Short mmCIF file of C-alpha atoms in Angstrom, two decimals:
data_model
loop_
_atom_site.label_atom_id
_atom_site.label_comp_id
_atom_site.label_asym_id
_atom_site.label_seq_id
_atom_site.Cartn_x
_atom_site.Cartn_y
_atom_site.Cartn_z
CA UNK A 1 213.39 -25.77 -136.67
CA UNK A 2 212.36 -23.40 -133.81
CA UNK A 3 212.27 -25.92 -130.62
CA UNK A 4 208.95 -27.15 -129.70
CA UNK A 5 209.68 -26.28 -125.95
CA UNK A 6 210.69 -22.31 -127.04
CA UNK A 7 207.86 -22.74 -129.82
CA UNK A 8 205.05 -23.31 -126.91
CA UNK A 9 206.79 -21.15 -124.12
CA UNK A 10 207.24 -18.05 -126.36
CA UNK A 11 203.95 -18.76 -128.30
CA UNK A 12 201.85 -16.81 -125.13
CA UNK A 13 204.61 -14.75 -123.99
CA UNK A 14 204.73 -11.06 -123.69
CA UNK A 15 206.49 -10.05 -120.76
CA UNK A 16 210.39 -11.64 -119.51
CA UNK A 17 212.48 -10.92 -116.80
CA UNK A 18 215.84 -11.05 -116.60
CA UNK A 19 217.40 -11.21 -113.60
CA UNK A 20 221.29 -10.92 -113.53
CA UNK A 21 222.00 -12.87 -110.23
CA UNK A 22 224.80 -11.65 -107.32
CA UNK A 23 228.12 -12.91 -107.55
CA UNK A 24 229.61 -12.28 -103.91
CA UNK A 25 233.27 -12.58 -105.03
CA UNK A 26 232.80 -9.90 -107.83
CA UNK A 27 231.71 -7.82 -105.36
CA UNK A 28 233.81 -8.33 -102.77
CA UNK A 29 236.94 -8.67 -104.90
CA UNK A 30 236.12 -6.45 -107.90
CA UNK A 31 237.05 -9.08 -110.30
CA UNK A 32 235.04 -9.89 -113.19
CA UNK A 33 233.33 -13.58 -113.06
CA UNK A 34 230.99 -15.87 -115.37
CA UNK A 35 227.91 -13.67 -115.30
CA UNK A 36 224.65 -15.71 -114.32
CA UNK A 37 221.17 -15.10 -115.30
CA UNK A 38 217.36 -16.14 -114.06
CA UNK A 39 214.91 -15.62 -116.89
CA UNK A 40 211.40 -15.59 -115.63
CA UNK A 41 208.03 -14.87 -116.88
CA UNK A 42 205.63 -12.28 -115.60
CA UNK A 43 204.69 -14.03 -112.30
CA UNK A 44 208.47 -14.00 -111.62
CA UNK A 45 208.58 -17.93 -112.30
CA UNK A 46 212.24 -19.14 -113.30
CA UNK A 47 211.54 -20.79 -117.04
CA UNK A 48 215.21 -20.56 -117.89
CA UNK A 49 218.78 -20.14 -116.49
CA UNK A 50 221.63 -18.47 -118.36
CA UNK A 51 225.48 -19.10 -117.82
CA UNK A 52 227.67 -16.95 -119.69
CA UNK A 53 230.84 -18.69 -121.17
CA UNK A 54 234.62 -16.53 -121.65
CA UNK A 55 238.22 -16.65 -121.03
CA UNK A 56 239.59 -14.66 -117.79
CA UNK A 57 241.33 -12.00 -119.88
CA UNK A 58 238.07 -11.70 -121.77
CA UNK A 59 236.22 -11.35 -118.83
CA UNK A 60 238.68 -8.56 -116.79
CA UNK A 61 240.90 -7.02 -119.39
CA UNK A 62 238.11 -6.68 -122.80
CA UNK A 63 234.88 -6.23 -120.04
CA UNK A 64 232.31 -4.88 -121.04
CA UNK A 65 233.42 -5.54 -124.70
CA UNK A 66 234.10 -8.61 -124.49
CA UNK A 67 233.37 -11.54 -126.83
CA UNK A 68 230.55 -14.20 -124.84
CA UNK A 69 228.65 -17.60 -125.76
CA UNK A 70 225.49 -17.44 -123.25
CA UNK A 71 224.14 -20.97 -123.23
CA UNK A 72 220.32 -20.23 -122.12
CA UNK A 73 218.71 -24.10 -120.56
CA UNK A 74 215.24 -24.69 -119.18
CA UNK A 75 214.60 -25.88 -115.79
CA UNK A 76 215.28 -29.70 -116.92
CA UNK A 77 219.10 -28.53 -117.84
CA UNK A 78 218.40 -28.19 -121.58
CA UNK A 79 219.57 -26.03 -123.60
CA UNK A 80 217.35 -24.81 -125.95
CA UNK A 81 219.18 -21.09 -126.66
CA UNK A 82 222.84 -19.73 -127.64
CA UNK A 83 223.86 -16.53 -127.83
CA UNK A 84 227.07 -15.79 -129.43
CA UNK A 85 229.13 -12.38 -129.26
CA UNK A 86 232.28 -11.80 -131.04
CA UNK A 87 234.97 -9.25 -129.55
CA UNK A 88 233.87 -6.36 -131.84
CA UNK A 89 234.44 -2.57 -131.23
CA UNK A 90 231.76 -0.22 -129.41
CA UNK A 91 232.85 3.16 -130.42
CA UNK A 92 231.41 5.67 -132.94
CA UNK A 93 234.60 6.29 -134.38
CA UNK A 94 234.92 3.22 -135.73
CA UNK A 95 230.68 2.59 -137.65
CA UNK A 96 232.21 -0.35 -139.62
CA UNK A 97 233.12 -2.85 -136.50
CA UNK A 98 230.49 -2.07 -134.00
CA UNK A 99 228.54 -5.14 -132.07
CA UNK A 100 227.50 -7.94 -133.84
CA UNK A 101 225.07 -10.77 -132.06
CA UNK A 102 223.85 -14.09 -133.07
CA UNK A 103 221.10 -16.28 -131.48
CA UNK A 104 220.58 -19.73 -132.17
CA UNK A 105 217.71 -22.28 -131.51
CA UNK A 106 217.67 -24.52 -130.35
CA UNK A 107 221.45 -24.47 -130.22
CA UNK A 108 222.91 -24.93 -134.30
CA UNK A 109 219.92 -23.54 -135.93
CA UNK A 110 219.91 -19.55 -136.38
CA UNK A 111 216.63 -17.74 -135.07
CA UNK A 112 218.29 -13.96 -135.89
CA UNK A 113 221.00 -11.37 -135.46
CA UNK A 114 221.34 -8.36 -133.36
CA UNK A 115 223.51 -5.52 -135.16
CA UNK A 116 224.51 -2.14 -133.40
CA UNK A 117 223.52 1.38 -135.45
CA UNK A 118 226.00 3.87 -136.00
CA UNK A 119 224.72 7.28 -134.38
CA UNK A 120 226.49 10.22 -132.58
CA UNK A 121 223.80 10.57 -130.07
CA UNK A 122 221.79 7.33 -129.34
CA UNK A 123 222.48 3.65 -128.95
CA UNK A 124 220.18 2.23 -131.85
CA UNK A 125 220.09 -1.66 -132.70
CA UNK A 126 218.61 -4.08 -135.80
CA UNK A 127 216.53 -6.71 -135.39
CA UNK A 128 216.96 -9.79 -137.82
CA UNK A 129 215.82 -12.11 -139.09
CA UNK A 130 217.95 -15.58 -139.60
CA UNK A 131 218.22 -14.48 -143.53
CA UNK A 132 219.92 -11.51 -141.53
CA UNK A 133 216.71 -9.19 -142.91
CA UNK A 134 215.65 -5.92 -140.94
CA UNK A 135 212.85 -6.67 -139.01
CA UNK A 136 212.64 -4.27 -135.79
CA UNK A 137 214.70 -1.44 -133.93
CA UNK A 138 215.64 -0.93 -130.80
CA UNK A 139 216.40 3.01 -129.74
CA UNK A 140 217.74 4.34 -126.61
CA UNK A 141 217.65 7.06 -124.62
CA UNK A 142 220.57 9.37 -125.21
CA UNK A 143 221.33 8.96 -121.17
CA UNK A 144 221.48 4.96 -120.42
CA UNK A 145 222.39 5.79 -116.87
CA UNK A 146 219.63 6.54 -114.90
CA UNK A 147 219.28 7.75 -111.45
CA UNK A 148 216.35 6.51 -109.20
CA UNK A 149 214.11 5.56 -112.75
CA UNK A 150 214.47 3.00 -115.09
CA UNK A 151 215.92 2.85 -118.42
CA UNK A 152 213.62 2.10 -121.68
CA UNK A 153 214.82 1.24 -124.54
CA UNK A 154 211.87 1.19 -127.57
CA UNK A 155 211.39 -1.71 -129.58
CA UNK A 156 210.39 0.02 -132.93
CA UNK A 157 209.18 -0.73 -135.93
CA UNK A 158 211.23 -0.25 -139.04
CA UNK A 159 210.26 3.45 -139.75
CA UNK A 160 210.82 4.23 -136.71
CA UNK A 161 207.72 5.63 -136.31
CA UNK A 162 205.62 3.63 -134.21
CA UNK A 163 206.79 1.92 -130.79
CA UNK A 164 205.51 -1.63 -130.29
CA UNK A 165 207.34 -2.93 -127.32
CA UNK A 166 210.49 -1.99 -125.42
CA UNK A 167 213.76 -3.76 -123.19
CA UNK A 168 214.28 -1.49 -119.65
CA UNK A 169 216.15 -1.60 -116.92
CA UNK A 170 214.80 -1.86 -114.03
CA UNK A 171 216.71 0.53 -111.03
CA UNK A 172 217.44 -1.80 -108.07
CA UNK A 173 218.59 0.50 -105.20
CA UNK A 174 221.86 2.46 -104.38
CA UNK A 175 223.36 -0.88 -102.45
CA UNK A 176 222.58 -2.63 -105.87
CA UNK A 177 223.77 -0.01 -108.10
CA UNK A 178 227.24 1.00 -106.60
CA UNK A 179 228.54 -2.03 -105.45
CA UNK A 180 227.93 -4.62 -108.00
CA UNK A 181 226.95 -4.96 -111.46
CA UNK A 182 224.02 -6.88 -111.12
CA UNK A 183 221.01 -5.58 -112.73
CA UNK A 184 216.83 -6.64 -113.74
CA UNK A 185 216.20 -5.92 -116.94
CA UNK A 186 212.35 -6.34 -118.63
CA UNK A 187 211.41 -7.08 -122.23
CA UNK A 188 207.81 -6.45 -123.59
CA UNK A 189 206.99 -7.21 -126.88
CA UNK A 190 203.65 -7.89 -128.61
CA UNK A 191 202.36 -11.79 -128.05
CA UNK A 192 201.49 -12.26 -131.61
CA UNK A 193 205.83 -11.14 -132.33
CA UNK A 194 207.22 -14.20 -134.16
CA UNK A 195 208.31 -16.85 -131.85
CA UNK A 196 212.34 -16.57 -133.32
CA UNK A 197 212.50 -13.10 -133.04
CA UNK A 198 211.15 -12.90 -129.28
CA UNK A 199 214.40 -15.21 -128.83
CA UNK A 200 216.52 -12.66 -130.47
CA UNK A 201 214.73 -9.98 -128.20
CA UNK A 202 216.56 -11.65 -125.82
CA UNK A 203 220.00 -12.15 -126.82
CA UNK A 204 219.20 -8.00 -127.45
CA UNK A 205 218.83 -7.59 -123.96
CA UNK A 206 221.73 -9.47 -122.82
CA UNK A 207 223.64 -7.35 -125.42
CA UNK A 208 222.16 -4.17 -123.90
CA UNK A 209 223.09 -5.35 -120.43
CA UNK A 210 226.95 -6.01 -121.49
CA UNK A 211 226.77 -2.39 -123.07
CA UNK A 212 224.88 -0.93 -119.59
CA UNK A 213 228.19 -2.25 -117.37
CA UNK A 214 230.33 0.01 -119.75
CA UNK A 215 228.40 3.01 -119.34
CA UNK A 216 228.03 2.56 -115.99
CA UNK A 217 231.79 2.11 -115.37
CA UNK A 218 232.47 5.01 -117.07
CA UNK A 219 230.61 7.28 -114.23
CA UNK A 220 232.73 5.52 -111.71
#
């Protein structure tokens, strides 16, 4: 069962932030670390923290691939949301193995699945359901790198047809940009969305972010 905590906060929500926070030695150092996360709501009020959990090879020698459990607690320290991704491929030359995500709560239950698209041109997810049925898409733009603008990406319905919410990032500055990773991303979705799947929405955005680095390292 949903968690009565997630079931009440999500219930009214429309709007998160996510705010990937500044790790000074990753910076300094250029070395990979235990990404950490503030999740707020729209009056940019912490409701949860995120800690991402990986090995050190994971994190520095399969980054921005790399296989992650993100344990998502309130403010009391509880965890009420886990995000698991396995080490899977991120390439279109290879449509059979491409990411995979799975979100739990609270923690042991399943709420849904995030599952990358195969397409030459744009980064396109699936929304689903814990029975692992379609029940949204996500669609990029074909550049995820923006300059000076944010980044949408639409939250679809399954026809693709009409647009109903959408995950963006938000563009922090050039100190931000160039010399770390860290990065605000938004979600919107419609209030009345299914309490579960607004907790997927969210391991979708982490998965996004993950995906984001790799881009971005490619233009260094």
């Amino acid at each position: 069962m949903f968690s009565f905590f997630c079931f009440c906060f999500f219930k009214q929500l429309d709007r998160i932030i996510i705010h990937q926070q500044v790790e000074l030695l990753e910076a300094l150092l250029g070395t990979e670390t235990c990404s950490k996360y503030e999740i707020k709501n729209h009056l940019g009020q912490r409701v949860y923290f995120a800690v991402e959990e990986n090995g050190c090879f994971d994190r520095n020698f399969c980054s921005p691939i790399r296989s992650f459990t993100i344990r998502i607690a309130d403010n009391t320290g509880r965890e009420v949301i886990t995000v698991n991704r396995p080490l899977r491929c991120n390439s279109c030359w290879f449509p059979c193995f491409l990411q995979e995500l799975e979100v739990q709560s609270p923690p042991g239950t399943i709420a849904g699945y995030v599952v990358q698209n195969w397409d030459p041109f744009l980064p396109k997810f699936t929304i689903q359901n814990e029975s692992k049925e379609d029940v949204l898409k996500i669609i990029g733009p074909y550049a995820t790198c923006g300059c000076f603008e944010d980044v949408d990406f639409e939250v679809k319905a399954l026809n693709e047809m009409s647009t109903i919410g959408k995950i963006s990032k938000y563009w922090s500055g050039f100190v931000n940009n160039v010399f770390t990773n860290t990065a605000n991303f938004g979600i919107q979705v419609p209030v009345d969305l299914d309490v579960r799947i607004k907790a997927v929405m969210i391991g979708a955005c982490f998965l996004i972010v993950s995906m984001q680095n790799q881009e971005e390292d490619k233009t260094i």
